[in-house]
XYZ file of C-alpha atoms in Angstrom:
721
model
C 29.422 -41.229 -9.322
C 27.207 -38.315 -8.268
C 25.106 -38.771 -5.091
C 21.415 -39.603 -5.493
C 19.206 -36.557 -6.068
C 17.205 -37.292 -2.898
C 20.294 -37.147 -0.646
C 21.345 -33.702 0.615
C 24.531 -33.065 2.601
C 24.126 -30.376 5.274
C 25.619 -29.126 8.533
C 23.388 -28.771 11.618
C 24.258 -26.500 14.543
C 23.201 -26.542 18.209
C 24.367 -23.932 20.765
C 27.359 -25.149 22.784
C 27.966 -28.255 20.662
C 29.978 -29.209 17.619
C 28.064 -29.125 14.350
C 26.831 -32.386 12.876
C 27.617 -33.134 9.222
C 24.845 -35.402 8.019
C 23.160 -36.636 4.868
C 19.434 -35.960 4.731
C 17.409 -38.583 2.916
C 14.486 -36.641 1.440
C 12.459 -39.846 1.316
C 12.477 -40.198 5.101
C 9.929 -38.314 7.252
C 11.248 -35.040 8.645
C 10.388 -36.187 12.180
C 12.758 -39.177 11.802
C 15.597 -36.910 10.684
C 15.038 -34.572 13.656
C 15.015 -37.585 16.010
C 18.381 -38.742 14.642
C 19.844 -35.260 15.075
C 18.573 -35.068 18.680
C 20.043 -38.517 19.405
C 23.416 -37.260 18.177
C 23.412 -34.680 20.978
C 21.574 -36.881 23.487
C 18.514 -34.615 23.480
C 15.202 -36.145 24.522
C 11.758 -35.144 23.308
C 12.559 -34.772 19.604
C 8.951 -33.793 18.929
C 9.691 -30.507 20.691
C 12.361 -29.591 18.135
C 12.487 -28.446 14.521
C 15.057 -27.456 11.922
C 15.617 -23.882 10.752
C 17.982 -22.241 8.325
C 20.988 -20.752 10.107
C 21.379 -17.837 7.671
C 19.057 -15.354 6.059
C 15.474 -15.150 7.354
C 16.068 -18.363 9.361
C 12.772 -19.907 8.300
C 11.511 -23.186 9.725
C 11.793 -26.257 7.514
C 8.558 -28.173 6.941
C 7.590 -31.208 4.922
C 6.373 -28.820 2.220
C 9.540 -26.689 2.097
C 12.222 -29.338 2.717
C 12.728 -29.745 -1.030
C 14.400 -26.325 -1.078
C 17.351 -27.556 1.018
C 20.545 -27.581 -1.064
C 23.873 -29.309 -0.619
C 26.144 -27.392 1.735
C 23.301 -25.619 3.557
C 23.858 -24.803 7.228
C 20.838 -25.632 9.400
C 20.114 -25.114 13.078
C 18.237 -27.261 15.540
C 15.652 -25.128 17.346
C 12.580 -25.548 19.480
C 9.474 -26.307 17.446
C 7.236 -23.490 16.118
C 4.403 -24.478 18.474
C 6.695 -24.541 21.507
C 8.326 -21.237 20.508
C 4.931 -19.624 19.997
C 3.699 -20.770 23.425
C 6.845 -19.554 25.195
C 6.752 -16.146 23.497
C 3.031 -15.743 24.155
C 3.620 -16.378 27.857
C 6.633 -14.060 28.005
C 4.920 -11.082 26.322
C 2.202 -11.302 28.988
C 4.704 -11.441 31.840
C 5.126 -8.618 34.350
C 8.854 -8.126 33.800
C 9.447 -5.256 31.387
C 12.858 -6.513 30.261
C 11.564 -10.039 29.654
C 8.573 -8.685 27.755
C 10.780 -6.478 25.555
C 13.102 -9.369 24.656
C 10.100 -11.547 23.869
C 8.609 -8.906 21.574
C 11.970 -8.532 19.801
C 12.088 -12.258 19.143
C 8.420 -12.286 18.122
C 8.952 -9.496 15.579
C 11.715 -11.587 14.031
C 9.922 -14.952 14.020
C 6.595 -13.562 12.785
C 7.970 -13.420 9.240
C 7.996 -17.241 9.244
C 4.635 -18.614 8.000
C 4.939 -21.830 10.039
C 5.542 -19.971 13.285
C 2.887 -17.393 12.388
C 0.275 -20.112 11.950
C 1.020 -21.580 15.384
C 1.071 -18.189 17.105
C -2.185 -17.090 15.485
C -3.875 -20.392 16.417
C -3.031 -19.574 20.046
C -5.001 -16.321 19.722
C -1.745 -14.394 19.501
C -3.192 -11.681 17.225
C -5.823 -10.803 19.817
C -3.151 -10.686 22.529
C -1.051 -8.195 20.556
C -4.147 -6.142 19.728
C -5.041 -5.927 23.428
C -1.512 -4.769 24.259
C -1.872 -1.967 21.716
C -5.395 -1.038 22.822
C -4.290 -0.831 26.454
C -2.108 2.144 25.608
C 0.498 1.039 28.152
C 3.255 0.258 25.630
C 5.564 2.994 24.415
C 8.817 3.451 22.544
C 10.773 0.376 21.505
C 8.320 -2.052 23.071
C 5.413 -0.610 21.093
C 7.458 -0.582 17.869
C 8.231 -4.303 18.156
C 4.584 -5.032 18.995
C 3.381 -3.241 15.860
C 6.068 -4.910 13.745
C 5.032 -8.378 14.907
C 1.349 -7.557 14.372
C 1.972 -6.368 10.795
C 4.161 -9.364 9.963
C 1.551 -11.803 11.272
C -1.325 -10.154 9.418
C 0.716 -10.000 6.220
C 0.560 -13.802 5.884
C -3.171 -13.593 5.131
C -4.035 -16.324 7.638
C -6.762 -14.267 9.327
C -9.000 -11.566 7.916
C -8.375 -7.891 8.584
C -12.123 -7.520 9.158
C -11.605 -8.966 12.653
C -9.775 -5.808 13.770
C -11.715 -3.862 16.382
C -12.631 -0.190 16.200
C -10.704 0.561 19.396
C -7.538 -0.865 17.805
C -8.033 1.345 14.747
C -8.552 4.401 16.943
C -5.378 3.641 18.885
C -3.289 3.232 15.703
C -4.830 6.372 14.200
C -4.031 8.163 17.441
C -0.311 7.503 16.928
C -0.583 9.089 13.470
C -2.473 12.091 14.802
C -0.140 12.791 17.719
C 2.384 15.590 17.051
C 5.358 13.887 18.761
C 5.608 10.160 18.051
C 8.683 8.011 17.530
C 9.465 7.570 13.826
C 9.517 3.766 14.010
C 6.055 3.720 15.618
C 4.704 6.183 13.089
C 6.075 4.160 10.163
C 4.471 0.957 11.395
C 1.178 2.689 12.213
C 0.919 4.146 8.715
C 1.800 0.765 7.193
C -0.875 -0.990 9.276
C -3.513 1.566 8.253
C -2.500 1.153 4.606
C -2.893 -2.631 4.843
C -6.286 -2.246 6.528
C -7.534 -0.029 3.702
C -6.181 -2.253 0.928
C -7.471 -5.509 2.436
C -10.880 -4.613 3.848
C -13.712 -2.518 2.443
C -15.311 -2.051 5.855
C -12.044 -0.990 7.475
C -11.565 1.618 4.750
C -14.579 3.517 6.046
C -13.391 3.266 9.660
C -9.873 4.461 8.851
C -11.234 7.272 6.691
C -13.256 8.524 9.643
C -10.191 8.699 11.883
C -7.593 10.311 9.578
C -7.763 13.700 7.865
C -5.802 15.042 4.929
C -4.226 17.757 7.023
C -2.837 15.217 9.477
C -1.109 13.262 6.724
C 0.150 16.380 4.956
C 1.865 17.370 8.181
C 3.990 14.200 7.975
C 5.227 14.830 4.418
C 7.963 17.169 5.617
C 9.586 14.280 7.531
C 11.790 12.351 5.103
C 11.663 9.197 7.236
C 7.904 8.756 6.860
C 7.078 10.517 3.565
C 6.708 7.274 1.650
C 4.372 5.766 4.249
C 2.150 8.864 4.311
C 1.822 9.083 0.528
C 1.190 5.329 0.355
C -1.720 5.710 2.789
C -3.154 8.621 0.787
C -2.915 6.516 -2.373
C -4.538 3.496 -0.698
C -7.454 5.534 0.626
C -8.018 7.175 -2.724
C -7.733 3.873 -4.599
C -10.421 2.297 -2.391
C -12.670 5.364 -2.170
C -16.179 4.949 -3.628
C -16.610 6.676 -6.976
C -19.118 9.207 -5.643
C -16.728 10.184 -2.856
C -13.877 10.760 -5.268
C -15.773 13.428 -7.147
C -17.041 15.571 -4.251
C -15.769 19.121 -3.813
C -15.193 20.708 -0.429
C -14.117 24.125 0.691
C -11.716 23.188 3.468
C -9.666 20.170 2.343
C -7.292 20.214 5.306
C -10.111 19.371 7.721
C -12.028 16.997 5.443
C -12.080 13.259 5.904
C -10.214 11.155 3.411
C -13.431 9.820 1.899
C -13.616 13.052 -0.124
C -10.560 12.604 -2.307
C -11.156 14.469 -5.559
C -10.294 17.905 -4.252
C -7.616 16.450 -1.985
C -5.228 15.464 -4.742
C -5.678 18.764 -6.554
C -5.040 20.941 -3.522
C -2.154 23.364 -3.759
C -1.005 22.634 -0.209
C -0.620 18.889 -0.769
C 0.971 19.385 -4.175
C 3.433 22.036 -3.004
C 4.479 19.963 0.026
C 5.214 16.973 -2.215
C 7.052 19.162 -4.715
C 9.225 20.988 -2.183
C 9.844 18.285 0.409
C 9.887 15.149 -1.746
C 10.617 15.808 -5.426
C 12.930 18.761 -4.796
C 14.155 17.514 -1.423
C 17.799 17.112 -0.540
C 17.665 13.306 -0.738
C 17.468 11.153 -3.881
C 14.090 9.586 -4.561
C 14.213 5.830 -3.953
C 12.290 3.258 -5.945
C 9.421 2.901 -3.446
C 8.870 6.666 -3.260
C 9.047 6.934 -7.071
C 6.375 4.244 -7.295
C 4.109 6.041 -4.824
C 4.512 9.322 -6.754
C 3.637 7.458 -9.947
C 0.531 5.977 -8.294
C -0.490 9.419 -7.017
C -0.033 10.842 -10.521
C -2.144 8.074 -12.100
C -4.920 8.409 -9.510
C -4.975 12.174 -9.988
C -5.336 11.871 -13.757
C -7.989 9.191 -13.321
C -10.243 11.881 -11.862
C -10.586 13.009 -15.487
C -12.101 9.689 -16.538
C -15.694 10.652 -15.767
C -15.545 13.746 -17.984
C -13.564 11.826 -20.605
C -16.345 9.238 -20.862
C -19.253 11.721 -20.675
C -20.927 12.508 -23.992
C -22.252 15.983 -24.615
C -26.018 16.281 -24.646
C -26.858 18.545 -27.613
C -30.163 19.450 -25.950
C -28.484 20.591 -22.702
C -28.506 24.386 -22.784
C -25.839 24.701 -20.063
C -23.427 22.623 -22.135
C -24.294 24.546 -25.314
C -23.581 27.784 -23.470
C -19.939 26.709 -23.142
C -19.665 26.558 -26.928
C -21.358 29.964 -27.127
C -18.739 31.263 -24.698
C -15.908 29.954 -26.889
C -17.386 31.791 -29.861
C -17.971 34.956 -27.851
C -14.408 35.148 -26.519
C -12.951 34.631 -29.994
C -15.211 36.995 -31.990
C -17.505 39.041 -29.694
C -15.267 40.150 -26.848
C -16.941 43.547 -26.428
C -20.544 42.501 -26.953
C -23.126 41.807 -24.278
C -23.817 38.042 -24.130
C -27.545 38.815 -24.087
C -27.274 39.878 -27.719
C -25.966 36.501 -28.786
C -29.371 35.181 -29.850
C -29.670 37.969 -32.457
C -26.589 36.726 -34.259
C -27.526 33.080 -34.763
C -27.208 33.549 -38.496
C -23.499 34.228 -38.016
C -22.869 31.210 -35.799
C -22.321 28.739 -38.625
C -19.553 30.892 -40.090
C -17.977 31.442 -36.673
C -18.069 27.729 -35.804
C -16.323 26.967 -39.072
C -13.609 29.469 -38.192
C -13.317 27.840 -34.770
C -12.496 24.580 -36.554
C -15.471 22.435 -35.559
C -16.366 19.539 -37.856
C -20.114 20.167 -37.504
C -20.550 23.857 -38.354
C -24.301 23.897 -37.716
C -24.375 22.061 -34.387
C -20.815 21.803 -32.948
C -22.205 20.010 -29.878
C -22.200 16.861 -32.020
C -18.373 16.999 -32.110
C -18.299 16.110 -28.405
C -20.507 13.023 -28.521
C -17.627 10.586 -29.051
C -15.893 9.115 -26.008
C -13.112 9.431 -25.328
C -12.499 12.403 -25.056
C -16.131 13.483 -24.517
C -16.678 16.591 -22.411
C -13.035 16.654 -21.285
C -12.061 18.191 -24.622
C -14.593 20.991 -24.144
C -13.281 21.586 -20.608
C -9.754 21.968 -21.985
C -10.866 24.395 -24.686
C -12.759 26.557 -22.193
C -9.733 26.622 -19.846
C -7.523 27.815 -22.705
C -10.055 30.459 -23.756
C -10.471 31.865 -20.243
C -7.024 31.464 -18.664
C -4.902 31.971 -21.793
C -7.240 34.209 -23.728
C -4.572 35.921 -25.845
C -3.161 32.573 -26.956
C -6.635 31.267 -27.743
C -7.650 34.294 -29.796
C -4.306 34.332 -31.642
C -4.635 30.663 -32.657
C -8.244 31.084 -33.843
C -7.750 34.362 -35.726
C -4.409 33.326 -37.195
C -5.968 30.271 -38.792
C -9.127 32.050 -39.898
C -6.971 34.444 -41.949
C -5.117 31.659 -43.783
C -6.154 30.133 -47.041
C -8.884 27.565 -46.537
C -6.690 24.639 -47.475
C -3.968 25.575 -44.945
C -6.042 26.563 -41.911
C -5.488 24.517 -38.760
C -8.934 23.539 -37.394
C -8.706 24.501 -33.716
C -11.810 22.617 -32.569
C -10.991 19.361 -34.330
C -7.345 19.554 -33.208
C -8.297 20.232 -29.576
C -10.635 17.221 -29.499
C -8.096 14.858 -31.083
C -5.268 16.229 -28.913
C -7.285 15.593 -25.733
C -7.915 12.000 -26.810
C -4.211 11.572 -27.605
C -3.038 12.949 -24.244
C -5.472 10.626 -22.441
C -3.881 7.692 -24.260
C -0.313 8.817 -23.578
C -0.969 9.345 -19.844
C -3.258 6.272 -19.648
C -6.171 8.127 -18.086
C -8.615 5.689 -16.523
C -6.176 2.775 -16.190
C -5.094 1.265 -12.875
C -1.517 1.883 -11.720
C 1.001 -0.776 -12.725
C 2.637 -2.520 -9.799
C 6.356 -1.816 -9.727
C 6.184 1.094 -12.194
C 8.076 4.257 -11.198
C 7.302 6.430 -14.235
C 6.166 9.685 -12.649
C 6.657 13.137 -14.205
C 7.866 15.891 -11.851
C 6.311 18.672 -13.939
C 2.784 17.478 -13.127
C 3.437 18.374 -9.474
C 4.449 21.960 -10.281
C 1.000 23.415 -11.082
C -2.454 23.251 -9.509
C -4.024 22.701 -12.953
C -1.230 20.623 -14.479
C -3.485 18.706 -16.898
C -5.058 21.828 -18.363
C -1.701 23.612 -18.617
C -0.222 20.565 -20.319
C -3.033 20.737 -22.873
C -2.427 24.450 -23.436
C 1.246 23.833 -24.178
C 0.442 20.973 -26.545
C -2.300 22.787 -28.504
C 0.221 25.507 -29.307
C 2.579 22.756 -30.440
C -0.133 21.443 -32.797
C -0.526 24.887 -34.364
C 3.257 25.303 -34.715
C 3.780 21.849 -36.235
C 0.867 22.406 -38.639
C 2.596 25.517 -39.987
C 6.006 23.817 -40.182
C 4.505 20.948 -42.194
C 2.527 23.371 -44.414
C -0.320 20.976 -43.812
C -3.773 20.915 -45.334
C -6.966 19.266 -44.089
C -5.897 16.012 -45.800
C -2.747 15.969 -43.652
C -4.587 16.120 -40.316
C -3.722 12.568 -39.222
C -0.082 12.983 -40.287
C 0.230 16.138 -38.200
C -1.252 14.470 -35.145
C 1.162 11.542 -35.555
C 4.097 13.966 -35.539
C 2.658 15.758 -32.495
C 2.297 12.438 -30.644
C 5.947 11.686 -31.356
C 7.011 15.160 -30.216
C 5.071 14.850 -26.952
C 6.236 11.317 -26.125
C 9.865 12.166 -26.864
C 9.649 15.287 -24.682
C 8.007 13.376 -21.803
C 10.725 10.723 -21.995
C 13.256 13.459 -21.156
C 11.457 14.010 -17.806
C 11.160 17.822 -17.835
C 11.040 19.144 -14.289
C 8.607 21.981 -15.104
C 6.172 23.118 -17.764
C 8.704 25.711 -18.919
C 11.243 22.932 -19.477
C 8.596 21.019 -21.409
C 8.093 24.028 -23.689
C 11.845 24.274 -24.230
C 12.173 20.603 -25.127
C 9.189 20.785 -27.488
C 10.707 23.790 -29.243
C 13.842 21.726 -29.848
C 11.718 18.909 -31.296
C 10.582 20.771 -34.389
C 9.200 18.970 -37.437
C 12.588 19.117 -39.159
C 14.237 17.641 -36.036
C 11.667 14.814 -35.956
C 12.475 14.056 -39.597
C 16.180 14.042 -38.789
C 15.675 11.709 -35.826
C 13.512 9.391 -37.886
C 16.098 9.282 -40.656
C 18.909 8.656 -38.198
C 17.027 5.871 -36.463
C 16.023 4.357 -39.781
C 19.639 4.327 -40.930
C 20.734 2.718 -37.669
C 18.025 0.095 -37.948
C 18.209 -0.678 -41.653
C 21.800 0.188 -42.570
C 22.073 -0.602 -46.275
C 20.327 -3.411 -48.103
C 22.812 -4.015 -50.912
C 24.117 -7.602 -51.328
C 27.689 -6.773 -50.207
C 26.406 -5.214 -47.002
C 24.146 -8.191 -46.357
C 27.161 -10.452 -46.866
C 29.181 -8.382 -44.412
C 26.414 -8.529 -41.813
C 26.237 -12.312 -42.084
C 30.020 -12.571 -41.790
C 30.452 -10.524 -38.622
C 27.191 -11.430 -36.871
C 28.534 -14.558 -35.066
C 31.388 -12.739 -33.362
C 29.170 -9.812 -32.408
C 26.585 -12.207 -30.988
C 29.309 -13.941 -28.992
C 30.391 -10.544 -27.671
C 26.857 -9.856 -26.489
C 26.635 -13.278 -24.819
C 29.863 -12.659 -22.922
C 28.645 -9.244 -21.832
C 25.359 -10.733 -20.610
C 27.187 -13.376 -18.575
C 29.500 -10.729 -17.087
C 26.460 -8.726 -16.009
C 24.935 -11.815 -14.373
C 28.170 -12.235 -12.413
C 27.796 -8.647 -11.155
C 24.225 -9.432 -10.105
C 21.012 -7.414 -9.869
C 18.539 -6.350 -7.199
C 14.876 -7.301 -7.580
C 11.751 -6.028 -5.833
C 9.433 -8.535 -4.197
C 6.213 -8.538 -6.178
C 3.083 -7.697 -4.218
C 4.969 -6.573 -1.099
C 3.544 -3.143 -0.288
C 5.525 -2.733 2.908
C 8.808 -0.875 2.917
C 10.670 -3.508 4.949
C 12.442 -6.642 3.628
C 11.137 -6.163 0.110
C 14.323 -6.633 -1.919
C 16.364 -9.632 -2.945
C 19.579 -10.014 -4.917
C 20.771 -12.626 -7.389
C 24.134 -13.111 -9.073
C 26.031 -15.784 -10.992
C 29.232 -17.270 -9.633
C 32.423 -16.320 -11.433
C 32.830 -19.861 -12.756
C 29.259 -19.753 -14.177
C 28.241 -22.866 -12.234
C 26.005 -21.554 -9.422
C 23.330 -18.880 -9.031
C 23.480 -17.252 -5.582
C 20.485 -15.331 -4.195
C 19.113 -13.989 -0.923
C 16.935 -11.353 0.747
C 18.115 -7.820 1.516
C 16.768 -5.238 3.944
C 17.138 -2.441 1.377
C 18.249 -1.831 -2.178
C 22.073 -2.169 -2.329
C 24.284 0.708 -3.441
C 27.027 -1.512 -4.864
C 28.020 -5.115 -5.389
C 26.608 -7.665 -2.929
C 29.202 -10.286 -1.854
C 28.409 -13.975 -2.212
C 28.623 -14.414 1.569
C 25.464 -12.330 2.050
C 23.444 -14.536 -0.328
C 22.331 -17.580 1.651
C 20.605 -19.555 -1.132
C 21.957 -21.039 -4.337
C 20.939 -23.060 -7.392
C 23.454 -25.151 -9.377
C 23.254 -24.248 -13.058
C 23.250 -27.956 -13.817
C 19.864 -28.232 -12.034
C 18.213 -25.594 -14.238
C 15.746 -27.165 -16.654
C 14.408 -24.109 -18.475
C 13.678 -20.390 -18.413
C 10.090 -19.217 -18.973
C 8.676 -15.721 -19.388
C 5.392 -13.823 -19.135
C 2.207 -15.805 -18.570
C 4.149 -19.070 -18.429
C 5.777 -18.025 -15.135
C 4.388 -19.730 -11.994
C 4.075 -16.440 -10.085
C 2.099 -14.863 -12.938
C -0.351 -17.757 -13.007
C -1.021 -17.217 -9.308
C -1.590 -13.467 -9.546
C -5.075 -12.002 -9.592
C -6.411 -10.367 -12.752
C -5.892 -6.920 -11.241
C -2.197 -7.420 -10.589
C -1.532 -9.394 -13.731
C -1.156 -6.228 -15.779
C 0.684 -5.932 -19.038
C 3.787 -4.246 -17.679
C 4.419 -6.828 -14.962
C 3.880 -9.651 -17.458
C 6.434 -8.119 -19.815
C 9.056 -8.041 -17.040
C 8.382 -11.457 -15.483
C 10.572 -14.534 -15.936
C 11.244 -17.720 -13.954
C 13.966 -20.330 -13.625
C 12.606 -23.880 -13.451
C 14.976 -26.318 -11.759
C 15.050 -29.785 -10.204
C 13.088 -31.376 -8.742
C 10.020 -29.197 -9.514
C 10.967 -25.815 -8.124
C 11.013 -22.292 -9.546
C 12.858 -19.070 -8.793
C 10.599 -16.195 -9.814
C 11.707 -12.752 -11.000
C 10.113 -9.444 -11.962
C 12.800 -7.254 -13.536
C 12.892 -3.558 -12.543
C 12.927 -2.511 -16.211
C 13.101 -3.839 -19.773
C 16.896 -3.503 -19.870
C 17.449 -5.757 -16.838
C 14.829 -8.178 -18.186
C 16.749 -8.596 -21.439
C 20.094 -8.824 -19.647
C 18.873 -11.697 -17.448
C 16.792 -13.640 -19.953
C 19.549 -13.410 -22.577
C 22.236 -14.259 -20.027
C 20.340 -17.284 -18.740
C 19.756 -18.514 -22.283
C 23.469 -18.070 -23.035
C 24.248 -19.924 -19.806
C 22.108 -22.845 -20.928
C 23.550 -22.763 -24.439
C 20.320 -21.652 -26.080
C 19.454 -18.962 -28.601
C 18.956 -15.432 -27.312
C 15.997 -13.571 -28.736
C 15.004 -10.500 -26.744
C 14.202 -7.170 -28.372
C 17.206 -5.609 -26.690
C 19.525 -8.254 -28.115
C 18.317 -7.612 -31.636
C 18.645 -3.871 -31.148
C 22.137 -4.229 -29.696
C 23.099 -6.616 -32.451
C 22.007 -4.198 -35.166
C 23.839 -1.320 -33.475
C 27.052 -3.273 -33.020
C 27.008 -4.653 -36.544
C 26.432 -1.171 -37.949
C 29.378 0.241 -36.012
C 31.649 -2.696 -36.861
C 30.675 -2.454 -40.506
C 31.826 1.151 -40.617
C 35.224 -0.004 -39.376
C 35.575 -2.958 -41.698
C 33.761 -1.805 -44.786
C 36.816 -0.453 -46.597
C 38.875 -3.563 -45.773
C 36.395 -5.934 -47.389
C 37.200 -7.030 -50.947
C 34.795 -6.604 -53.862
C 32.661 -3.948 -52.171
C 31.973 -0.669 -53.877
C 29.925 2.151 -52.407
C 28.169 4.378 -54.965
C 29.326 7.994 -54.930
C 31.958 7.284 -52.272
C 35.654 8.231 -52.714
C 38.114 5.351 -53.077
C 39.658 4.147 -49.845
C 43.072 5.386 -48.879
C 45.607 2.498 -49.114
C 46.669 1.345 -45.700
C 48.175 -1.599 -43.882
C 45.803 -4.423 -42.987
C 44.494 -3.894 -39.488
C 42.658 -5.843 -36.842
C 39.896 -4.123 -34.966
C 39.460 -4.915 -31.296
C 35.810 -3.948 -30.830
C 34.446 -3.469 -27.303
C 30.931 -2.435 -26.389
C 30.103 -1.279 -22.862
C 26.547 -1.614 -21.611
C 27.315 -0.036 -18.236
């Protein structure tokens, strides 16, 4: 007969004594259990003791968290959080350097525990650490542990960052500004400044007054602190007031970080990131890839104001830009002052330029998006790539009317399309790493990207022999060409051009046909019968593969953890499919993580259900800002007895489908992810090609008769690796 669900068998350790094997009755108060344990070792004053986990983060066990204790867990009797906090607070204020260093080491470790952190903070521990930093008397390892403990304590959100003093900020900023500072101190200082900016509007202004762009750029050549420096730049830009983001300054290296618009577009910052990060001699890890993605999104979001600005047809300065486009295309040798005399010719010229409104083309730019951004792109092409601009305009003006590619209309629609593809104006998605290296290779990457794509529009228009009625069809093909090329991650604009050349209209048709054949196969009754016959064994194959992948395990990133320390955890299924093992990791693993390193576990028999998306507990708790579409699509949770949940955010759609399908297979339920259906169709198609000629009563029109052969058995294996 199984033991009652409220009885947990554990081992409890105490230094210098044999471990106690006891049964914890979850109905009894935790204080009574601790008293019984102390009596077993003849220890008095049980109220001065507490229980902690012996492995992993070694967190304290409280009445609220005791339900997480599982059978077979190893616990440790330790002094209570309040007593530990008081002892450490006294020791870090002692005069002995060695004693103070050991105390700070222990404090940095215990500060990750919320129970201890609450006690230490209630004893004014945060102020004590802040005074130690402000005194400027701590250096090296001692200072590093002090900053680590401070960051860990503040990360619990128990006290507000607004309580931080200006002198503390100046001291932390001083470590960043000093030319020779220990890497560990610099990492923690940058992380603290990032947290200040992200968690307090008032502290943003104080930090921005202390740190300059040039000082942070100088740290980007150091591979140990690159991620921290870029993260701080991103945080400052993300929190910068809108008016500050759009200011232009002549000397960006000496400017304060409140003026961010010109900062992100500066050649020096871009080239440092390109040469020392993207093209560095070390692979880009997930956290760095995320920061590069955030930087890319924030840079493109500078275009949002122009994208959402309508053209004012009565604004002469804006109308002059259209005049300039006409002049460059048709009046290159004429004095602009003579333009007024040729107003009668403007309507004809504007038609040749491809505007929808030939009389007043300013009306073409009144729709947002793309607003004035489209006109900016057209002017950039006309001035910086004048030969290309003139060739496109004159080439189309010499075609028959029904086959001319309207440059103006295409440029406006293309700008809107590129804004959608690159999600201009949207906030960065937490956990997304989708950055494009080529956008860091040019000072005017957006405009150059447009110039490449407008030539693609003209080329595709000719290949499709399109007319005005085909405009939307052409733009759909162009969107597909651009998205397919971006998915290949070209490292430069030249590589982008090469990949777009390979994606001609005929190649797009071929890819569409190939994908359609793979998706649809054939719809004749014999083929449908074959699909139904082999689907169960293929589905079983997929289930087994999913379970095998769960046994190998996967690494997950802790959602909402912006710090680069202790932000990963790993989960894998036992080989007998009976237990899920999981635990925290200091960094993303390079290979398989052994079961011994995973301190926590969940019996499969305790799992009640698997939920996804908005039904997950950790998605219900997230704020509206963080609850973005991408995170929701990758979120899933395991609900298990008594009323607990293990929450996941998969690193990508593939891992999401692997785990949700595998867990459903583990629980004996139907799998239904998009990836499963796609895999199923692919496998069935391939298996059908092998078995088709062996199936009786199937004839394929216009196919040669099968060659007689001995009956065979196909051993079909599909590797997802």
